[in-house]
PDB file of C-alpha atoms in Angstrom:
ATOM      1  CA  MET N  53       0.244  -0.526  -0.194  1.00 57.00           C
ATOM      2  CA  ASN N  54       2.884   2.782   0.866  1.00 61.00           C
ATOM      3  CA  LYS N  55       4.117   1.690  -2.191  1.00 60.00           C
ATOM      4  CA  LEU N  56       1.095   2.583  -4.446  1.00 52.00           C
ATOM      5  CA  PHE N  57       0.271   5.836  -2.447  1.00 54.00           C
ATOM      6  CA  THR N  58       4.267   6.456  -3.082  1.00 60.00           C
ATOM      7  CA  ILE N  59       3.891   6.264  -7.050  1.00 57.00           C
ATOM      8  CA  LEU N  60       0.422   8.122  -6.786  1.00 53.00           C
ATOM      9  CA  SER N  61       2.100  10.901  -5.327  1.00 58.00           C
ATOM     10  CA  ILE N  62       5.037  10.945  -7.756  1.00 59.00           C
ATOM     11  CA  VAL N  63       1.952  11.143  -9.955  1.00 52.00           C
ATOM     12  CA  ALA N  64      -0.076  13.721  -8.534  1.00 53.00           C
ATOM     13  CA  LEU N  65       3.321  15.866  -8.339  1.00 52.00           C
ATOM     14  CA  GLY N  66       4.404  15.508 -12.624  1.00 53.00           C
ATOM     15  CA  PHE N  67       0.726  16.889 -13.682  1.00 53.00           C
ATOM     16  CA  THR N  68       0.887  20.231 -10.846  1.00 58.00           C
ATOM     17  CA  ALA N  69       2.465  23.431 -12.128  1.00 54.00           C
ATOM     18  CA  CYS N  70       4.185  25.399 -10.664  1.00 61.00           C
ATOM     19  CA  GLU N  71       4.368  29.489 -10.957  1.00 70.00           C
ATOM     20  CA  GLY N  72       7.083  31.993 -11.068  1.00 67.00           C
ATOM     21  CA  ASP N  73       8.346  35.084 -12.728  1.00 73.00           C
ATOM     22  CA  PRO N  74       8.554  34.973 -16.306  1.00 72.00           C
ATOM     23  CA  GLY N  75      12.278  34.501 -17.876  1.00 67.00           C
ATOM     24  CA  PRO N  76      14.649  36.539 -19.894  1.00 72.00           C
ATOM     25  CA  GLN N  77      13.837  36.588 -23.147  1.00 68.00           C
ATOM     26  CA  GLY N  78      15.406  34.368 -26.138  1.00 57.00           C
ATOM     27  CA  PRO N  79      16.940  35.540 -28.646  1.00 53.00           C
ATOM     28  CA  PRO N  80      14.982  37.126 -31.809  1.00 50.00           C
ATOM     29  CA  GLY N  81      13.666  34.931 -33.745  1.00 45.00           C
ATOM     30  CA  LEU N  82      14.476  35.178 -38.218  1.00 44.00           C
ATOM     31  CA  ASP N  83      12.352  37.533 -40.346  1.00 49.00           C
ATOM     32  CA  ALA N  84      11.306  35.159 -41.867  1.00 49.00           C
ATOM     33  CA  GLU N  85       8.328  36.279 -44.532  1.00 57.00           C
ATOM     34  CA  ILE N  86       8.104  32.676 -46.065  1.00 67.00           C
ATOM     35  CA  PRO N  87       5.707  31.274 -47.989  1.00 78.00           C
ATOM     36  CA  ALA N  88       6.713  34.905 -50.376  1.00 84.00           C
ATOM     37  CA  VAL N  89       7.043  36.051 -53.723  1.00 89.00           C
ATOM     38  CA  TYR N  90       8.911  39.582 -54.504  1.00 90.00           C
ATOM     39  CA  GLU N  91       9.779  40.854 -57.211  1.00 91.00           C
ATOM     40  CA  GLU N  92      12.806  42.208 -58.670  1.00 92.00           C
ATOM     41  CA  THR N  93      14.312  43.815 -61.719  1.00 94.00           C
ATOM     42  CA  ALA N  94      17.846  42.472 -62.415  1.00 94.00           C
ATOM     43  CA  ASP N  95      20.546  44.375 -64.022  1.00 96.00           C
ATOM     44  CA  PHE N  96      23.202  42.828 -65.444  1.00 96.00           C
ATOM     45  CA  ASN N  97      27.354  43.806 -65.917  1.00 95.00           C
ATOM     46  CA  PHE N  98      29.739  42.319 -68.315  1.00 95.00           C
ATOM     47  CA  ASP N  99      32.835  40.729 -67.823  1.00 94.00           C
ATOM     48  CA  ALA N 100      34.359  39.714 -70.999  1.00 93.00           C
ATOM     49  CA  GLU N 101      37.264  37.765 -69.439  1.00 92.00           C
ATOM     50  CA  GLY N 102      34.565  35.300 -68.150  1.00 93.00           C
ATOM     51  CA  ASN N 103      32.302  35.939 -70.944  1.00 94.00           C
ATOM     52  CA  VAL N 104      29.374  36.530 -68.369  1.00 95.00           C
ATOM     53  CA  TRP N 105      26.972  39.014 -67.371  1.00 95.00           C
ATOM     54  CA  THR N 106      26.296  39.144 -63.670  1.00 93.00           C
ATOM     55  CA  SER N 107      23.435  40.506 -62.249  1.00 95.00           C
ATOM     56  CA  GLN N 108      23.294  42.901 -58.660  1.00 93.00           C
ATOM     57  CA  GLU N 109      22.823  40.570 -55.571  1.00 90.00           C
ATOM     58  CA  PHE N 110      19.355  40.386 -53.988  1.00 89.00           C
ATOM     59  CA  GLY N 111      19.505  39.832 -50.244  1.00 88.00           C
ATOM     60  CA  TYR N 112      16.654  38.231 -48.169  1.00 86.00           C
ATOM     61  CA  ASN N 113      16.627  37.102 -44.496  1.00 81.00           C
ATOM     62  CA  GLY N 114      15.088  33.835 -43.139  1.00 76.00           C
ATOM     63  CA  ILE N 115      15.977  31.705 -45.360  1.00 82.00           C
ATOM     64  CA  LEU N 116      17.030  27.908 -44.223  1.00 79.00           C
ATOM     65  CA  ASP N 117      18.767  25.416 -45.870  1.00 78.00           C
ATOM     66  CA  GLY N 118      16.610  23.525 -46.356  1.00 81.00           C
ATOM     67  CA  ASP N 119      13.683  25.753 -47.837  1.00 85.00           C
ATOM     68  CA  ILE N 120      13.104  25.670 -51.921  1.00 86.00           C
ATOM     69  CA  ILE N 121      14.182  28.886 -53.731  1.00 89.00           C
ATOM     70  CA  ILE N 122      13.227  29.184 -57.290  1.00 91.00           C
ATOM     71  CA  VAL N 123      13.360  32.192 -59.899  1.00 93.00           C
ATOM     72  CA  TYR N 124      11.343  33.300 -62.476  1.00 93.00           C
ATOM     73  CA  LEU N 125      11.548  35.236 -65.980  1.00 93.00           C
ATOM     74  CA  ASN N 126       8.859  37.139 -67.027  1.00 92.00           C
ATOM     75  CA  LEU N 127       8.870  36.464 -70.656  1.00 88.00           C
ATOM     76  CA  GLY N 128       6.504  39.103 -71.566  1.00 85.00           C
ATOM     77  CA  ASP N 129       2.365  39.212 -71.531  1.00 84.00           C
ATOM     78  CA  GLY N 130       2.481  37.936 -68.141  1.00 82.00           C
ATOM     79  CA  LEU N 131       4.169  34.981 -68.911  1.00 90.00           C
ATOM     80  CA  TRP N 132       6.898  33.406 -66.952  1.00 93.00           C
ATOM     81  CA  THR N 133       9.092  30.715 -66.622  1.00 92.00           C
ATOM     82  CA  ASN N 134      11.151  29.830 -63.663  1.00 91.00           C
ATOM     83  CA  LEU N 135      15.708  29.316 -64.287  1.00 93.00           C
ATOM     84  CA  PRO N 136      17.019  28.045 -65.833  1.00 94.00           C
ATOM     85  CA  VAL N 137      15.913  28.982 -69.456  1.00 92.00           C
ATOM     86  CA  SER N 138      17.790  28.672 -72.859  1.00 93.00           C
ATOM     87  CA  TYR N 139      17.154  32.028 -75.804  1.00 89.00           C
ATOM     88  CA  PHE N 140      18.990  30.557 -78.514  1.00 89.00           C
ATOM     89  CA  ASP N 141      19.606  33.648 -81.668  1.00 80.00           C
ATOM     90  CA  ASP N 142      21.912  33.785 -84.897  1.00 80.00           C
ATOM     91  CA  GLN N 143      25.010  33.396 -82.538  1.00 79.00           C
ATOM     92  CA  GLY N 144      23.937  30.157 -80.390  1.00 84.00           C
ATOM     93  CA  GLU N 145      22.398  29.488 -76.951  1.00 91.00           C
ATOM     94  CA  PHE N 146      22.942  31.239 -73.925  1.00 93.00           C
ATOM     95  CA  GLN N 147      21.085  30.315 -70.458  1.00 95.00           C
ATOM     96  CA  TYR N 148      19.893  31.954 -67.163  1.00 95.00           C
ATOM     97  CA  VAL N 149      20.765  30.833 -63.949  1.00 96.00           C
ATOM     98  CA  TYR N 150      21.404  31.950 -60.705  1.00 93.00           C
ATOM     99  CA  ASP N 151      22.897  30.767 -57.472  1.00 93.00           C
ATOM    100  CA  PHE N 152      21.428  31.144 -54.082  1.00 91.00           C
ATOM    101  CA  ASP N 153      23.648  31.589 -51.084  1.00 88.00           C
ATOM    102  CA  PHE N 154      21.967  30.692 -47.697  1.00 85.00           C
ATOM    103  CA  THR N 155      24.816  31.174 -45.458  1.00 85.00           C
ATOM    104  CA  SER N 156      24.019  35.557 -46.962  1.00 88.00           C
ATOM    105  CA  GLY N 157      21.029  35.164 -47.955  1.00 87.00           C
ATOM    106  CA  THR N 158      21.531  36.001 -51.437  1.00 89.00           C
ATOM    107  CA  ALA N 159      20.257  35.606 -55.042  1.00 92.00           C
ATOM    108  CA  LEU N 160      23.321  36.017 -57.858  1.00 94.00           C
ATOM    109  CA  LEU N 161      21.436  36.115 -61.333  1.00 95.00           C
ATOM    110  CA  SER N 162      23.893  35.162 -64.477  1.00 96.00           C
ATOM    111  CA  ILE N 163      23.666  35.056 -67.853  1.00 95.00           C
ATOM    112  CA  ILE N 164      26.252  32.352 -69.434  1.00 95.00           C
ATOM    113  CA  GLY N 165      26.345  30.988 -73.284  1.00 93.00           C
ATOM    114  CA  ASP N 166      28.923  29.303 -75.467  1.00 88.00           C
ATOM    115  CA  SER N 167      29.232  32.451 -77.653  1.00 89.00           C
ATOM    116  CA  ASP N 168      30.451  35.825 -77.508  1.00 90.00           C
ATOM    117  CA  LEU N 169      27.910  37.271 -74.949  1.00 93.00           C
ATOM    118  CA  SER N 170      29.171  41.000 -75.356  1.00 92.00           C
ATOM    119  CA  THR N 171      26.586  41.128 -78.270  1.00 89.00           C
ATOM    120  CA  LEU N 172      23.527  40.575 -76.339  1.00 90.00           C
ATOM    121  CA  ASP N 173      20.479  43.235 -76.356  1.00 88.00           C
ATOM    122  CA  ASP N 174      19.519  45.729 -73.256  1.00 91.00           C
ATOM    123  CA  PHE N 175      15.980  44.098 -73.502  1.00 90.00           C
ATOM    124  CA  TYR N 176      18.307  40.560 -72.395  1.00 91.00           C
ATOM    125  CA  THR N 177      20.641  42.675 -69.751  1.00 93.00           C
ATOM    126  CA  ALA N 178      18.770  45.321 -68.218  1.00 95.00           C
ATOM    127  CA  GLY N 179      15.378  46.379 -66.250  1.00 94.00           C
ATOM    128  CA  VAL N 180      15.221  42.003 -66.606  1.00 94.00           C
ATOM    129  CA  PRO N 181      11.805  41.437 -64.176  1.00 93.00           C
ATOM    130  CA  ILE N 182      12.520  38.842 -61.962  1.00 93.00           C
ATOM    131  CA  ARG N 183      10.584  37.052 -59.413  1.00 91.00           C
ATOM    132  CA  ILE N 184      12.153  35.395 -56.458  1.00 91.00           C
ATOM    133  CA  ALA N 185       9.644  32.919 -54.674  1.00 90.00           C
ATOM    134  CA  PHE N 186      10.927  30.761 -51.387  1.00 87.00           C
ATOM    135  CA  ILE N 187       9.150  27.601 -49.849  1.00 85.00           C
ATOM    136  CA  PRO N 188       9.544  26.618 -46.947  1.00 82.00           C
ATOM    137  CA  SER N 189      10.934  22.932 -46.404  1.00 77.00           C
ATOM    138  CA  ASP N 190       7.566  21.617 -44.678  1.00 77.00           C
ATOM    139  CA  LEU N 191       5.178  22.836 -47.958  1.00 79.00           C
ATOM    140  CA  ILE N 192       7.494  21.519 -50.514  1.00 77.00           C
ATOM    141  CA  ALA N 193       5.265  17.980 -50.651  1.00 77.00           C
ATOM    142  CA  GLN N 194       2.563  19.830 -51.563  1.00 78.00           C
ATOM    143  CA  PHE N 195       4.827  19.995 -55.335  1.00 79.00           C
ATOM    144  CA  ASP N 196       5.407  16.982 -57.313  1.00 79.00           C
ATOM    145  CA  LYS N 197       7.676  19.004 -60.015  1.00 82.00           C
ATOM    146  CA  THR N 198       8.427  22.357 -60.151  1.00 84.00           C
ATOM    147  CA  PRO N 199       5.928  24.745 -60.406  1.00 86.00           C
ATOM    148  CA  THR N 200       4.503  27.396 -62.736  1.00 87.00           C
ATOM    149  CA  LEU N 201       4.132  30.437 -60.776  1.00 88.00           C
ATOM    150  CA  SER N 202       0.413  30.848 -61.212  1.00 88.00           C
ATOM    151  CA  GLU N 203       0.924  26.705 -59.862  1.00 86.00           C
ATOM    152  CA  LEU N 204       2.910  28.467 -57.431  1.00 85.00           C
ATOM    153  CA  MET N 205       0.719  30.815 -55.601  1.00 86.00           C
ATOM    154  CA  THR N 206      -2.332  29.721 -56.257  1.00 86.00           C
ATOM    155  CA  THR N 207      -1.115  26.984 -54.356  1.00 83.00           C
ATOM    156  CA  LEU N 208       0.697  28.782 -51.850  1.00 82.00           C
ATOM    157  CA  ASP N 209      -2.462  30.971 -51.932  1.00 85.00           C
ATOM    158  CA  ILE N 210      -0.165  33.930 -52.673  1.00 85.00           C
ATOM    159  CA  ASN N 211      -2.615  37.010 -54.415  1.00 84.00           C
ATOM    160  CA  GLU N 212      -0.697  39.137 -57.509  1.00 86.00           C
ATOM    161  CA  SER N 213      -1.275  42.212 -54.610  1.00 83.00           C
ATOM    162  CA  GLU N 214       0.930  39.720 -51.998  1.00 82.00           C
ATOM    163  CA  VAL N 215       4.037  40.325 -54.540  1.00 86.00           C
ATOM    164  CA  GLN N 216       5.990  42.683 -53.079  1.00 79.00           C
ATOM    165  CA  LEU N 217       7.425  44.433 -55.277  1.00 79.00           C
ATOM    166  CA  ARG N 218      11.536  45.239 -54.858  1.00 67.00           C
ATOM    167  CA  LYS N 219      12.379  47.093 -57.467  1.00 55.00           C
TER     168      LYS N 219
END
C-alpha cells in the first residue's frame, strides 16, 4: 500500500504546475516571411574575361537551408518561366541561371553561354523583371514537380497583390 501511495504521489506532483517569474527574453527569431514571392528588377554587368553577365545580389532574411528557392523570368505579357531558361539567337545559345547562398541569404543571377555574350541586346541585360519565390521545406511535399509561377501562387494562396515589389 505504501508503494501505491508513493507512486500516486509522484504522479500527482508531475501534474501540478508551478508559476513563477517569467524567464529572460530569448534571442530574436528569424525575420522570415515565407512562403513569399518577391518581384525584382535585375540589371546585369558584363565580365569580358569570363564571358558572363552577372546581376546585382538580391538579399533576403530568414531563408533556411532546407527551403526551396525558385527564380522566375518574365517573358512578357504576364508569362513567367522558371530558371534556368535557354534562349537561342543567331550566334548560339545563352541561359539565365541563378545561385542562392543560404549563408548570406543572397541570390545572384547570371547569363552564360557558348558564344560571344558581349553582343546581347539591352532587352536581355537591363531592367529584367524577375520573381524570386521561397517555399518552406514543410510545404515542398505539395509539389510533385517544379511549379509554374501561377501554380505556386495558387497552391500557396499568394495573390498578385501580395507579391512584394522590391524594384
